[in-house]
Amino acid sequence: MLDLRIPSGVFFALTGAILIVHSMILPGLRAPMTNANVNLYSGAVMLVFGALLLGLAARSRRA
Amino acid sequence: MHLTPVDYAILVLYFAFVIGIGWTLRKSVKSSGEFLTAGHSVPVWITSLAFLAANLGAQEVVGMCASGAKYGIMTSHFYWIGAVPAMLFVGVFMMPFYYGSKARSVPEYLKLRFDEKTRGLNAITFAVMTLFSSGISMYALAKMFNLVLGWNFNSSILLSAAIVLAYTYLGGLTSAIYNEVLQFFLIVLGFSPLAIISVARAGGWSGLQQRLAPNMTHAWHYLGHANENPMGVEAFGLVAGLGFVLSFGYWCTDFLVIQRAMAANSMSAARRTPLIAAFPKMIMPFIVILPGIAALALTKMGSGYTLPLKGAGYDYDQALTTLMAQFYPNGMLGVGLTALMASFMSGMAGNVTAFNTVFTYDIYQGYLHPHASDEHYLKVGRITTVAGVGLSIATAYLATQFNDIMDFLQLVFGFVNAPLFATFLLGMFWKRTTGHGAFSGLVAGTLGAAFTWMLTVAEGKGGTIANVHDFPSQMAQNFWIAIVAWSTCMLVTVVISLATRPHPETQLRGLVYGLTETPNEQGVSWYRRPVPLAIIVAVALVFLNLLFR
């Protein structure tokens, strides 16, 4: 059976990477009511979450 | 709201992954059991998150944010009182009967415990309900995307339905469940930043308390009288109507959610499914309700954000999307909209997979074509999936033509689950309950609910026969309708059961308390046992209610 952590991990890692790269290409991009770099911070969280899922999947494969 | 290529890229990536999961899982579907019940092989962490996500439709996410803006933190009662206690109950007490009976669906359990007519009544009402729920939700989503993004109504409906059909047709229930987990993660990660940023902009929790009336930031303090709080309900109506009847009626008997737990790979996993799901369920108000409260505070503080107007008041249903437009730049805006689409899909896939199981096993195999080969039922299951999606689309278009009928149907659906919990409670814990008692009770409870609505008025609705009582809000009316439905069903079931012949005890083994072996948990770690998990959830629940009292 498919280990769901792998597709989920890849999806969030890719989405996070897209957001981070986008925030680097357009560093001044902000939403109307906040000065926070929402894409960068949210992208980083998604990238870490995706990596965590992939790490857990890899660890269970080794066990 | 204007989308750019990066937003569309995220949306397309998501579509590719959900269909990819269905494509990968298609190889594991070789029998009707694997297609319709996931072969009882899904790990507990997946069934737990799917148990939660199947209920997390787009209407839930948008609606809870809207309720946050309208009713404040009292909306959390829909989670902390109106869901979690019922989830603990079904996990600890009811799951041994559902899973242990080997029934493939909730209606099938009713057949084993009571009789064919009780199963038939539940199967048919449930099948119709799921189709209409799915269609109404599809209509609401397409209408919202049309309003916010200018997307074509027909294209939104057809695209979302085609994607749900693709992955449920390919991988059946397993695919729906796996995708629900991905959708759950996306909903949490897609909406959490909005909650954090919007609440921070409104000055944090203390800022919300300063800017809003006290009854918007207290969950319990103003429940002494219906006139003191924005929901227009009092403590008894809330606890008995929402916290007991409606909540237990949904979480303990609705096959849409029970099916996720029944897909687990063991009895222990099935019991822990709702208990593990209760942990994220407790946290969901912070993600979906707080942004709504912040939207109202931001409107009142003259921050530059205002809730859109509708007539003389606010259009609360637009709270979530307007906040996203103000706080999310392109990129994260794509993630937020994808999360909204994901929440719709998880709700629709939940309805479609529950519908195809009940239709194939309880209606087709039960009445139309029994004793066929498993291969035949697998084929019927797949055809039913296509038909279910097609009929959902038809009901979505019906909603565009007859909006009042849809409002009425939603009200009727509310009537169906309320008495059902009395039937299950008596059926599982009182061996004297008979099939005639259960059937009569269900019919009487539903009629009791309908008459209560026809004899009372709230916000100008109801009272079609006479007006014997005015409720301060529709919510209060709904809670009391549920209380009447449950009490009527309970009373009629007991009376008719005592007057009719009980089932022999030999037929009730594995179905009723006292005649079913208690699962052996000797030597099992505490965190794998249902009762310790339920105690931890209960303590956390009391803490949250005290914190926001």
Coordinates of C-alpha atoms in Angstrom, one line a residue:
Chain A
M1 CA 0.0 0.0 0.0
L2 CA 1.1 3.5 -0.8
D3 CA 2.9 5.4 2.1
L4 CA 0.9 8.6 2.1
R5 CA 3.7 10.5 3.7
I6 CA 5.7 10.4 0.5
P7 CA 3.2 12.1 -1.9
S8 CA 2.1 14.5 0.9
G9 CA 5.7 15.3 1.8
V10 CA 6.6 15.9 -1.9
F11 CA 3.5 18.1 -2.4
F12 CA 4.2 20.4 0.6
A13 CA 8.0 20.5 -0.1
L14 CA 7.2 21.6 -3.7
T15 CA 4.5 24.1 -2.6
G16 CA 6.9 25.6 0.0
A17 CA 9.7 25.8 -2.6
I18 CA 7.4 27.6 -5.0
L19 CA 6.4 30.2 -2.4
I20 CA 10.0 30.8 -1.3
V21 CA 11.3 31.2 -4.8
H22 CA 8.3 33.5 -5.6
S23 CA 9.1 35.6 -2.5
M24 CA 12.8 35.8 -3.7
I25 CA 11.8 36.8 -7.3
L26 CA 9.4 39.5 -6.0
P27 CA 10.9 40.5 -2.6
G28 CA 8.7 43.5 -2.2
L29 CA 5.4 41.7 -2.8
R30 CA 3.1 42.3 0.1
A31 CA -0.7 41.9 0.7
P32 CA -2.7 45.1 1.1
M33 CA -3.0 44.9 4.9
T34 CA 0.3 43.4 6.2
N35 CA 4.0 44.2 5.9
A36 CA 5.0 40.6 6.7
N37 CA 6.6 38.5 3.9
V38 CA 3.8 35.9 4.1
N39 CA 5.0 33.9 1.2
L40 CA 8.5 33.4 2.6
Y41 CA 7.4 32.4 6.1
S42 CA 4.5 30.2 5.0
G43 CA 6.7 28.6 2.3
A44 CA 9.4 27.9 4.9
V45 CA 6.9 26.2 7.2
M46 CA 5.5 24.1 4.3
L47 CA 9.0 23.1 3.2
V48 CA 9.9 22.0 6.7
F49 CA 6.6 20.1 7.0
G50 CA 7.1 18.4 3.7
A51 CA 10.7 17.4 4.7
L52 CA 9.5 16.1 8.0
L53 CA 6.9 13.8 6.3
L54 CA 9.5 12.5 3.9
G55 CA 12.0 12.0 6.7
L56 CA 9.4 9.9 8.7
A57 CA 8.6 7.9 5.5
A58 CA 12.3 7.2 5.0
R59 CA 12.9 6.2 8.6
S60 CA 10.0 3.7 8.5
R61 CA 11.4 2.2 5.3
R62 CA 14.7 1.6 6.9
A63 CA 13.2 0.0 10.0
Chain B
M1 CA -9.4 39.2 -6.1
H2 CA -6.9 38.8 -8.9
L3 CA -4.9 35.5 -9.4
T4 CA -1.5 35.3 -11.1
P5 CA 0.3 32.3 -12.7
V6 CA 1.9 31.3 -9.3
D7 CA -1.6 30.9 -7.8
Y8 CA -2.7 28.8 -10.7
A9 CA 0.5 26.7 -10.6
I10 CA -0.2 25.7 -6.9
L11 CA -3.8 24.8 -7.8
V12 CA -2.7 22.7 -10.8
L13 CA 0.0 21.0 -8.6
Y14 CA -2.6 20.1 -6.1
F15 CA -5.0 18.6 -8.7
A16 CA -2.1 16.6 -10.2
F17 CA -1.3 15.1 -6.7
V18 CA -4.9 14.1 -5.8
I19 CA -5.4 12.4 -9.2
G20 CA -1.9 10.9 -8.9
I21 CA -2.8 9.3 -5.5
G22 CA -6.0 7.8 -7.0
W23 CA -3.9 6.5 -10.0
T24 CA -1.3 4.9 -7.7
L25 CA -4.0 3.3 -5.5
R26 CA -6.0 1.8 -8.4
K27 CA -3.8 -1.3 -8.4
S28 CA -4.9 -2.1 -4.9
V29 CA -8.6 -2.3 -5.8
K30 CA -9.5 -5.8 -6.9
S31 CA -12.8 -6.5 -5.0
S32 CA -15.9 -4.6 -4.0
G33 CA -14.7 -4.6 -0.4
E34 CA -11.4 -2.9 -1.3
F35 CA -13.3 -0.4 -3.4
L36 CA -16.2 0.4 -1.1
T37 CA -14.8 -0.3 2.4
A38 CA -11.0 0.1 1.8
G39 CA -10.6 -3.6 2.8
H40 CA -10.3 -2.6 6.5
S41 CA -6.6 -1.9 5.9
V42 CA -6.0 1.8 6.5
P43 CA -3.5 2.9 9.2
V44 CA -5.0 4.7 12.2
W45 CA -3.4 8.1 11.7
I46 CA -4.9 8.2 8.2
T47 CA -8.4 7.1 9.3
S48 CA -8.3 9.7 12.1
L49 CA -7.5 12.6 10.0
A50 CA -9.9 11.5 7.3
F51 CA -12.6 11.1 10.0
L52 CA -12.1 14.8 10.6
A53 CA -11.6 16.0 7.1
A54 CA -14.7 14.2 5.7
N55 CA -16.7 16.7 7.8
L56 CA -14.5 19.6 6.9
G57 CA -16.3 20.7 3.7
A58 CA -16.1 24.2 2.2
Q59 CA -19.4 25.2 3.7
E60 CA -18.0 24.3 7.1
V61 CA -14.8 26.3 6.7
V62 CA -16.5 29.4 5.2
G63 CA -19.6 29.0 7.5
M64 CA -17.5 28.7 10.7
C65 CA -15.5 31.8 9.8
A66 CA -18.8 33.6 9.1
S67 CA -20.2 32.4 12.4
G68 CA -17.1 33.6 14.2
A69 CA -17.8 37.1 12.9
K70 CA -21.5 36.8 13.7
Y71 CA -21.5 35.0 17.1
G72 CA -18.0 35.4 18.3
I73 CA -16.2 32.7 20.3
M74 CA -19.5 31.0 21.1
T75 CA -19.1 29.4 17.7
S76 CA -16.5 27.2 19.3
H77 CA -19.4 25.3 20.9
F78 CA -19.9 23.6 17.5
Y79 CA -16.5 22.0 18.2
W80 CA -16.0 21.8 21.9
I81 CA -19.5 20.9 22.9
G82 CA -21.1 20.0 19.5
A83 CA -18.4 17.5 18.4
V84 CA -15.7 16.3 20.7
P85 CA -17.8 14.7 23.5
A86 CA -19.7 12.7 20.8
M87 CA -16.4 11.7 19.2
L88 CA -15.2 10.3 22.6
F89 CA -18.5 8.4 23.0
V90 CA -18.4 6.8 19.6
G91 CA -14.8 5.7 20.0
V92 CA -15.0 4.3 23.5
F93 CA -18.6 2.9 23.6
M94 CA -20.1 2.4 20.1
M95 CA -17.2 1.4 17.8
P96 CA -16.9 -2.1 19.3
F97 CA -20.5 -2.8 18.0
Y98 CA -19.9 -1.2 14.6
Y99 CA -16.6 -2.8 13.9
G100 CA -17.2 -6.0 15.8
S101 CA -20.5 -6.7 14.0
K102 CA -18.6 -6.9 10.6
A103 CA -21.3 -4.7 9.1
R104 CA -20.1 -2.9 6.0
S105 CA -22.3 0.1 6.6
V106 CA -24.4 1.8 9.3
P107 CA -27.7 0.7 7.6
E108 CA -26.3 -2.9 7.5
Y109 CA -25.7 -2.7 11.3
L110 CA -29.4 -1.7 11.6
K111 CA -30.4 -4.7 9.6
L112 CA -28.3 -7.0 11.8
R113 CA -29.6 -5.5 15.0
F114 CA -33.2 -4.7 14.1
D115 CA -34.7 -5.7 10.8
E116 CA -34.9 -5.0 7.1
K117 CA -37.4 -2.1 7.2
T118 CA -35.2 -0.1 9.7
R119 CA -32.2 -0.6 7.4
G120 CA -34.2 0.3 4.3
L121 CA -35.5 3.5 5.9
N122 CA -32.0 4.6 7.0
A123 CA -30.3 3.5 3.7
I124 CA -32.7 5.4 1.5
T125 CA -32.9 8.6 3.5
F126 CA -29.1 8.6 3.9
A127 CA -28.5 8.0 0.1
V128 CA -30.8 10.9 -0.8
M129 CA -29.2 13.1 1.9
T130 CA -25.7 12.6 0.8
L131 CA -26.6 13.4 -2.8
F132 CA -28.3 16.7 -1.9
S133 CA -25.6 17.6 0.6
S134 CA -23.0 17.1 -2.1
G135 CA -24.9 19.1 -4.6
I136 CA -25.7 22.0 -2.3
S137 CA -22.1 22.2 -1.3
M138 CA -21.0 22.2 -5.0
Y139 CA -23.5 24.9 -5.7
A140 CA -22.3 27.1 -2.8
L141 CA -18.6 26.7 -3.9
A142 CA -19.3 27.5 -7.6
K143 CA -21.3 30.5 -6.5
M144 CA -18.6 31.7 -4.2
F145 CA -15.8 31.3 -6.9
N146 CA -18.1 33.1 -9.4
L147 CA -18.5 36.0 -6.9
V148 CA -15.0 36.3 -5.7
L149 CA -12.9 35.3 -8.7
G150 CA -15.4 35.7 -11.6
W151 CA -14.9 32.1 -12.5
N152 CA -17.6 30.6 -14.7
F153 CA -20.3 28.8 -12.6
N154 CA -20.6 25.8 -14.9
S155 CA -16.8 25.4 -15.3
S156 CA -16.3 25.5 -11.5
I157 CA -18.9 22.8 -11.0
L158 CA -17.7 20.5 -13.8
L159 CA -14.0 20.8 -13.0
S160 CA -14.3 20.1 -9.3
A161 CA -16.7 17.2 -9.9
A162 CA -14.5 15.7 -12.6
I163 CA -11.5 15.7 -10.2
V164 CA -13.4 14.1 -7.4
L165 CA -14.8 11.6 -9.8
A166 CA -11.3 10.7 -11.2
Y167 CA -9.7 9.9 -7.9
T168 CA -12.7 8.2 -6.2
Y169 CA -13.4 6.1 -9.4
L170 CA -9.7 5.0 -9.6
G171 CA -9.0 4.2 -6.0
G172 CA -12.4 4.0 -4.3
L173 CA -12.7 4.7 -0.5
T174 CA -8.9 4.3 0.1
S175 CA -8.2 7.0 -2.4
A176 CA -10.9 9.3 -0.9
I177 CA -9.5 8.7 2.6
Y178 CA -5.9 9.3 1.5
N179 CA -6.8 12.5 -0.3
E180 CA -8.8 13.7 2.7
V181 CA -5.6 13.6 4.7
L182 CA -3.7 15.6 2.2
Q183 CA -6.7 18.0 2.1
F184 CA -6.7 18.3 5.9
F185 CA -3.0 19.2 5.9
L186 CA -3.6 21.8 3.2
I187 CA -6.6 23.3 5.1
V188 CA -4.5 23.7 8.3
L189 CA -1.4 25.1 6.6
G190 CA -3.5 27.2 4.2
F191 CA -5.6 28.9 6.8
S192 CA -3.4 29.0 9.9
P193 CA -1.3 32.0 8.6
L194 CA -4.6 33.9 8.0
A195 CA -5.6 33.3 11.6
I196 CA -2.2 34.4 13.0
I197 CA -1.9 37.5 10.8
S198 CA -5.5 38.8 11.1
V199 CA -5.7 38.3 14.9
A200 CA -2.3 39.9 15.3
R201 CA -3.4 42.9 13.2
A202 CA -6.5 43.2 15.5
G203 CA -4.3 43.4 18.5
G204 CA -4.2 39.8 19.6
W205 CA -6.8 38.2 21.9
S206 CA -6.7 41.2 24.3
G207 CA -7.2 43.5 21.3
L208 CA -10.3 41.5 20.3
Q209 CA -11.6 41.7 23.8
Q210 CA -11.2 45.5 23.9
R211 CA -12.8 46.1 20.5
L212 CA -15.8 43.7 20.7
A213 CA -18.8 43.4 23.1
P214 CA -18.0 41.0 26.0
N215 CA -20.5 38.4 24.8
M216 CA -18.4 38.0 21.6
T217 CA -15.3 36.8 23.5
H218 CA -16.9 34.6 26.2
A219 CA -18.2 31.1 25.3
W220 CA -20.2 30.4 28.5
H221 CA -20.6 33.6 30.5
Y222 CA -23.7 34.9 28.6
L223 CA -25.6 31.7 28.2
G224 CA -27.8 32.3 31.2
H225 CA -30.5 33.8 29.0
A226 CA -31.1 33.6 25.3
N227 CA -31.4 37.5 25.0
E228 CA -27.9 38.0 26.5
N229 CA -25.9 36.4 23.7
P230 CA -25.7 36.8 19.9
M231 CA -26.7 33.2 19.2
G232 CA -30.1 33.6 21.0
V233 CA -29.8 30.4 22.8
E234 CA -29.6 29.5 26.5
A235 CA -27.4 26.9 28.2
F236 CA -29.9 24.0 28.3
G237 CA -30.9 24.3 24.7
L238 CA -27.3 24.5 23.7
V239 CA -26.0 21.6 25.7
A240 CA -29.1 19.3 25.2
G241 CA -29.9 20.3 21.6
L242 CA -26.4 20.8 20.1
G243 CA -24.1 19.1 22.6
F244 CA -26.2 16.0 23.0
V245 CA -28.8 15.3 20.3
L246 CA -27.5 17.0 17.1
S247 CA -23.8 16.2 17.9
F248 CA -24.2 12.6 19.0
G249 CA -26.8 12.1 16.2
Y250 CA -24.2 13.2 13.6
W251 CA -20.9 11.9 14.9
C252 CA -22.2 8.6 16.3
T253 CA -24.6 7.5 13.5
D254 CA -23.8 9.3 10.2
F255 CA -22.2 6.7 7.9
L256 CA -20.1 9.5 6.2
V257 CA -17.8 9.7 9.2
I258 CA -18.3 6.2 10.7
Q259 CA -17.2 4.8 7.4
R260 CA -13.7 6.3 7.9
A261 CA -13.3 4.6 11.3
M262 CA -14.7 1.3 9.9
A263 CA -11.9 1.4 7.2
A264 CA -9.2 1.0 10.0
N265 CA -7.0 -2.0 10.0
S266 CA -8.1 -3.4 13.5
M267 CA -10.8 -3.0 16.2
S268 CA -8.3 -1.0 18.3
A269 CA -7.5 1.3 15.4
A270 CA -11.2 1.8 14.7
R271 CA -11.8 2.8 18.3
R272 CA -8.9 5.2 18.4
T273 CA -9.9 6.8 15.1
P274 CA -12.4 9.3 16.6
L275 CA -10.3 9.8 19.7
I276 CA -7.2 10.8 17.8
A277 CA -9.3 12.9 15.5
A278 CA -10.6 14.8 18.6
F279 CA -7.2 16.4 19.2
P280 CA -7.1 18.4 15.9
K281 CA -10.8 18.9 16.2
M282 CA -10.3 20.8 19.4
I283 CA -7.8 23.1 17.7
M284 CA -9.8 23.8 14.5
P285 CA -11.7 26.8 16.1
F286 CA -8.4 28.7 16.3
I287 CA -7.9 28.2 12.5
V288 CA -11.5 28.7 11.2
I289 CA -13.3 30.8 13.8
L290 CA -10.7 33.3 15.1
P291 CA -10.3 34.9 11.6
G292 CA -14.0 35.6 11.6
I293 CA -13.8 37.3 15.0
A294 CA -10.8 39.2 13.9
A295 CA -12.7 40.4 10.7
L296 CA -15.4 42.0 12.9
A297 CA -12.8 43.6 15.2
L298 CA -10.9 45.0 12.2
T299 CA -14.1 46.4 10.8
K300 CA -14.9 48.1 14.1
M301 CA -11.4 49.6 14.6
G302 CA -11.4 51.3 11.2
S303 CA -8.3 49.4 10.1
G304 CA -9.1 49.8 6.4
Y305 CA -10.7 46.4 6.3
T306 CA -14.5 46.2 6.4
L307 CA -16.8 43.2 6.2
P308 CA -18.9 43.5 3.0
L309 CA -22.4 44.8 3.5
K310 CA -25.6 42.8 2.7
G311 CA -28.8 44.8 3.2
A312 CA -28.8 46.5 6.6
G313 CA -26.1 44.1 8.0
Y314 CA -22.8 42.4 7.1
D315 CA -22.4 39.7 4.6
Y316 CA -20.6 37.3 7.0
D317 CA -20.2 34.6 4.4
Q318 CA -17.6 36.7 2.7
A319 CA -15.5 37.1 5.8
L320 CA -13.0 34.4 4.9
T321 CA -12.4 35.3 1.2
T322 CA -12.2 39.1 1.9
L323 CA -9.6 38.5 4.7
M324 CA -7.6 36.3 2.3
A325 CA -7.7 39.1 -0.3
Q326 CA -6.4 41.6 2.3
F327 CA -3.8 39.4 4.1
Y328 CA -2.5 37.0 1.4
P329 CA -0.2 38.1 -1.4
N330 CA -0.3 36.1 -4.7
G331 CA 1.3 32.8 -4.0
M332 CA -0.2 32.3 -0.6
L333 CA -3.5 33.4 -2.1
G334 CA -3.2 30.4 -4.4
V335 CA -2.6 28.2 -1.4
G336 CA -5.6 29.6 0.4
L337 CA -7.9 29.1 -2.6
T338 CA -6.5 25.6 -3.1
A339 CA -7.3 24.9 0.5
L340 CA -10.8 26.1 0.0
M341 CA -11.1 23.8 -3.1
A342 CA -9.6 21.0 -1.1
S343 CA -12.1 21.4 1.7
F344 CA -14.9 21.3 -0.9
M345 CA -13.4 18.1 -2.4
S346 CA -13.0 16.3 0.9
G347 CA -16.6 17.0 1.7
M348 CA -17.9 15.9 -1.7
A349 CA -15.7 12.8 -1.9
G350 CA -16.9 11.8 1.6
N351 CA -20.5 12.1 0.4
V352 CA -19.9 10.2 -2.9
T353 CA -18.0 7.3 -1.2
A354 CA -20.6 6.9 1.5
F355 CA -23.3 7.0 -1.1
N356 CA -21.8 4.3 -3.3
T357 CA -21.3 2.0 -0.4
V358 CA -24.9 2.4 0.9
F359 CA -26.4 2.1 -2.6
T360 CA -24.3 -0.9 -3.6
Y361 CA -24.6 -3.0 -0.4
D362 CA -27.8 -1.8 1.2
I363 CA -30.0 -0.9 -1.7
Y364 CA -28.7 -2.8 -4.8
Q365 CA -27.5 -6.0 -3.1
G366 CA -30.1 -5.7 -0.4
Y367 CA -33.2 -5.3 -2.6
L368 CA -32.5 -5.2 -6.3
H369 CA -29.9 -7.9 -7.1
P370 CA -28.8 -10.1 -4.2
H371 CA -26.5 -13.1 -4.6
A372 CA -24.4 -11.8 -7.5
S373 CA -20.7 -12.2 -7.8
D374 CA -18.2 -9.8 -6.0
E375 CA -17.0 -8.8 -9.4
H376 CA -20.5 -7.6 -10.3
Y377 CA -20.8 -5.5 -7.1
L378 CA -17.4 -4.0 -7.8
K379 CA -18.7 -2.9 -11.2
V380 CA -21.9 -1.6 -9.7
G381 CA -19.8 0.3 -7.1
R382 CA -17.9 2.0 -9.8
I383 CA -21.0 2.8 -11.9
T384 CA -22.7 4.2 -8.7
T385 CA -19.6 6.5 -8.2
V386 CA -20.2 8.0 -11.6
A387 CA -23.9 8.2 -11.0
G388 CA -23.4 9.7 -7.6
V389 CA -21.2 12.5 -9.0
G390 CA -23.7 13.0 -11.9
L391 CA -26.7 13.2 -9.5
S392 CA -24.7 15.6 -7.2
I393 CA -24.2 17.9 -10.3
A394 CA -27.9 17.7 -11.0
T395 CA -28.8 18.7 -7.4
A396 CA -26.4 21.6 -7.7
Y397 CA -28.3 22.9 -10.7
L398 CA -31.6 22.2 -8.9
A399 CA -30.3 24.5 -6.2
T400 CA -29.8 27.3 -8.7
Q401 CA -33.5 27.0 -9.7
F402 CA -35.1 26.3 -6.4
N403 CA -33.2 27.9 -3.6
D404 CA -36.1 27.9 -1.1
I405 CA -36.5 24.1 -1.7
M406 CA -32.8 23.6 -0.9
D407 CA -33.2 25.6 2.4
F408 CA -36.1 23.4 3.3
L409 CA -34.2 20.2 2.4
Q410 CA -31.3 21.2 4.6
L411 CA -33.8 21.7 7.4
V412 CA -35.3 18.2 6.7
F413 CA -31.8 16.7 6.8
G414 CA -31.4 18.2 10.2
F415 CA -34.5 16.2 11.3
V416 CA -33.2 12.8 10.1
N417 CA -30.1 12.5 12.3
A418 CA -31.6 13.8 15.5
P419 CA -33.9 10.8 16.3
L420 CA -31.4 8.3 14.9
F421 CA -29.1 8.6 18.0
A422 CA -32.0 7.5 20.2
T423 CA -32.4 4.4 18.0
F424 CA -28.7 3.6 18.2
L425 CA -28.5 4.3 21.9
L426 CA -31.3 2.0 22.7
G427 CA -30.3 -0.6 20.1
M428 CA -26.7 -0.9 21.4
F429 CA -27.3 -0.6 25.1
W430 CA -30.8 -2.2 25.7
K431 CA -31.2 -5.7 24.3
R432 CA -35.0 -5.4 24.7
T433 CA -35.3 -2.9 21.8
T434 CA -37.1 -4.4 18.9
G435 CA -37.2 -3.8 15.1
H436 CA -40.8 -2.6 15.2
G437 CA -39.9 -0.2 18.1
A438 CA -36.8 1.2 16.3
F439 CA -38.7 1.8 13.0
S440 CA -41.8 3.4 14.7
G441 CA -39.5 5.5 16.9
L442 CA -37.6 6.8 13.9
V443 CA -40.7 7.7 12.0
A444 CA -42.3 9.3 15.0
G445 CA -39.2 11.2 15.9
T446 CA -38.9 12.6 12.4
L447 CA -42.6 13.6 12.3
G448 CA -42.2 15.1 15.8
A449 CA -39.4 17.3 14.5
A450 CA -41.4 18.3 11.4
F451 CA -44.4 19.3 13.6
T452 CA -42.3 21.3 16.0
W453 CA -41.0 23.3 13.0
M454 CA -44.5 23.8 11.7
L455 CA -45.8 24.9 15.1
T456 CA -43.0 27.3 16.0
V457 CA -41.5 30.4 14.4
A458 CA -38.0 31.8 14.4
E459 CA -36.8 34.8 12.4
G460 CA -40.0 34.6 10.3
K461 CA -39.5 30.9 9.4
G462 CA -41.6 27.9 10.4
G463 CA -45.1 28.0 11.9
T464 CA -46.8 26.8 8.7
I465 CA -49.7 25.2 10.8
A466 CA -49.8 27.6 13.8
N467 CA -47.5 29.6 15.9
V468 CA -47.5 28.3 19.5
H469 CA -44.0 29.6 20.3
D470 CA -41.5 32.2 19.1
F471 CA -37.8 31.4 19.3
P472 CA -35.3 34.2 19.5
S473 CA -33.2 32.7 16.7
Q474 CA -33.3 29.9 14.1
M475 CA -30.5 28.2 15.9
A476 CA -32.5 28.0 19.1
Q477 CA -35.4 26.6 17.1
N478 CA -33.1 23.9 15.5
F479 CA -31.8 22.9 18.9
W480 CA -35.3 22.5 20.3
I481 CA -36.5 20.6 17.2
A482 CA -33.7 18.2 17.7
I483 CA -34.5 17.7 21.4
V484 CA -38.2 17.0 20.6
A485 CA -37.2 14.6 17.8
W486 CA -34.9 12.7 20.1
S487 CA -37.3 12.5 23.0
T488 CA -40.2 11.4 20.8
C489 CA -38.1 8.7 19.2
M490 CA -36.8 7.5 22.6
L491 CA -40.3 7.3 24.1
V492 CA -42.0 5.6 21.1
T493 CA -39.1 3.1 20.7
V494 CA -39.3 2.1 24.3
V495 CA -43.1 1.8 24.4
I496 CA -43.4 -0.2 21.1
S497 CA -40.4 -2.4 22.0
L498 CA -42.1 -3.3 25.3
A499 CA -45.3 -4.2 23.4
T500 CA -43.5 -6.4 20.8
R501 CA -41.5 -9.6 20.9
P502 CA -37.8 -9.2 21.5
H503 CA -35.1 -10.7 19.4
P504 CA -33.6 -13.9 20.8
E505 CA -30.3 -13.2 22.6
T506 CA -28.4 -15.6 20.3
Q507 CA -29.1 -13.2 17.4
L508 CA -27.8 -10.2 19.3
R509 CA -24.3 -11.4 20.1
G510 CA -21.7 -8.8 18.9
L511 CA -24.4 -6.2 18.4
V512 CA -25.6 -5.2 22.0
Y513 CA -23.8 -4.3 25.2
G514 CA -23.7 -7.2 27.6
L515 CA -23.8 -9.7 24.8
T516 CA -20.6 -8.6 23.2
E517 CA -17.0 -9.4 24.3
T518 CA -15.1 -6.4 25.6
P519 CA -11.9 -6.0 23.5
N520 CA -8.9 -7.4 25.4
E521 CA -6.4 -4.6 26.1
Q522 CA -4.0 -6.5 28.4
G523 CA -0.4 -5.5 27.8
V524 CA -1.3 -2.7 25.4
S525 CA 0.5 0.6 26.0
W526 CA -1.6 3.3 27.5
Y527 CA -1.4 5.6 24.5
R528 CA -2.9 2.8 22.3
R529 CA -5.9 2.3 24.6
P530 CA -9.1 4.2 24.0
V531 CA -10.0 5.1 27.6
P532 CA -6.7 6.9 28.6
L533 CA -6.8 8.8 25.2
A534 CA -10.4 9.8 25.9
I535 CA -9.4 11.0 29.4
I536 CA -6.6 13.2 28.0
V537 CA -9.0 14.7 25.4
A538 CA -11.7 15.3 28.1
V539 CA -9.2 17.1 30.4
A540 CA -8.0 19.3 27.5
L541 CA -11.6 20.0 26.6
V542 CA -12.5 21.2 30.1
F543 CA -9.4 23.4 30.1
L544 CA -10.3 25.1 26.8
N545 CA -13.9 25.7 27.9
L546 CA -12.6 27.2 31.2
L547 CA -10.1 29.4 29.4
F548 CA -12.7 30.9 27.1
R549 CA -15.6 30.8 29.5

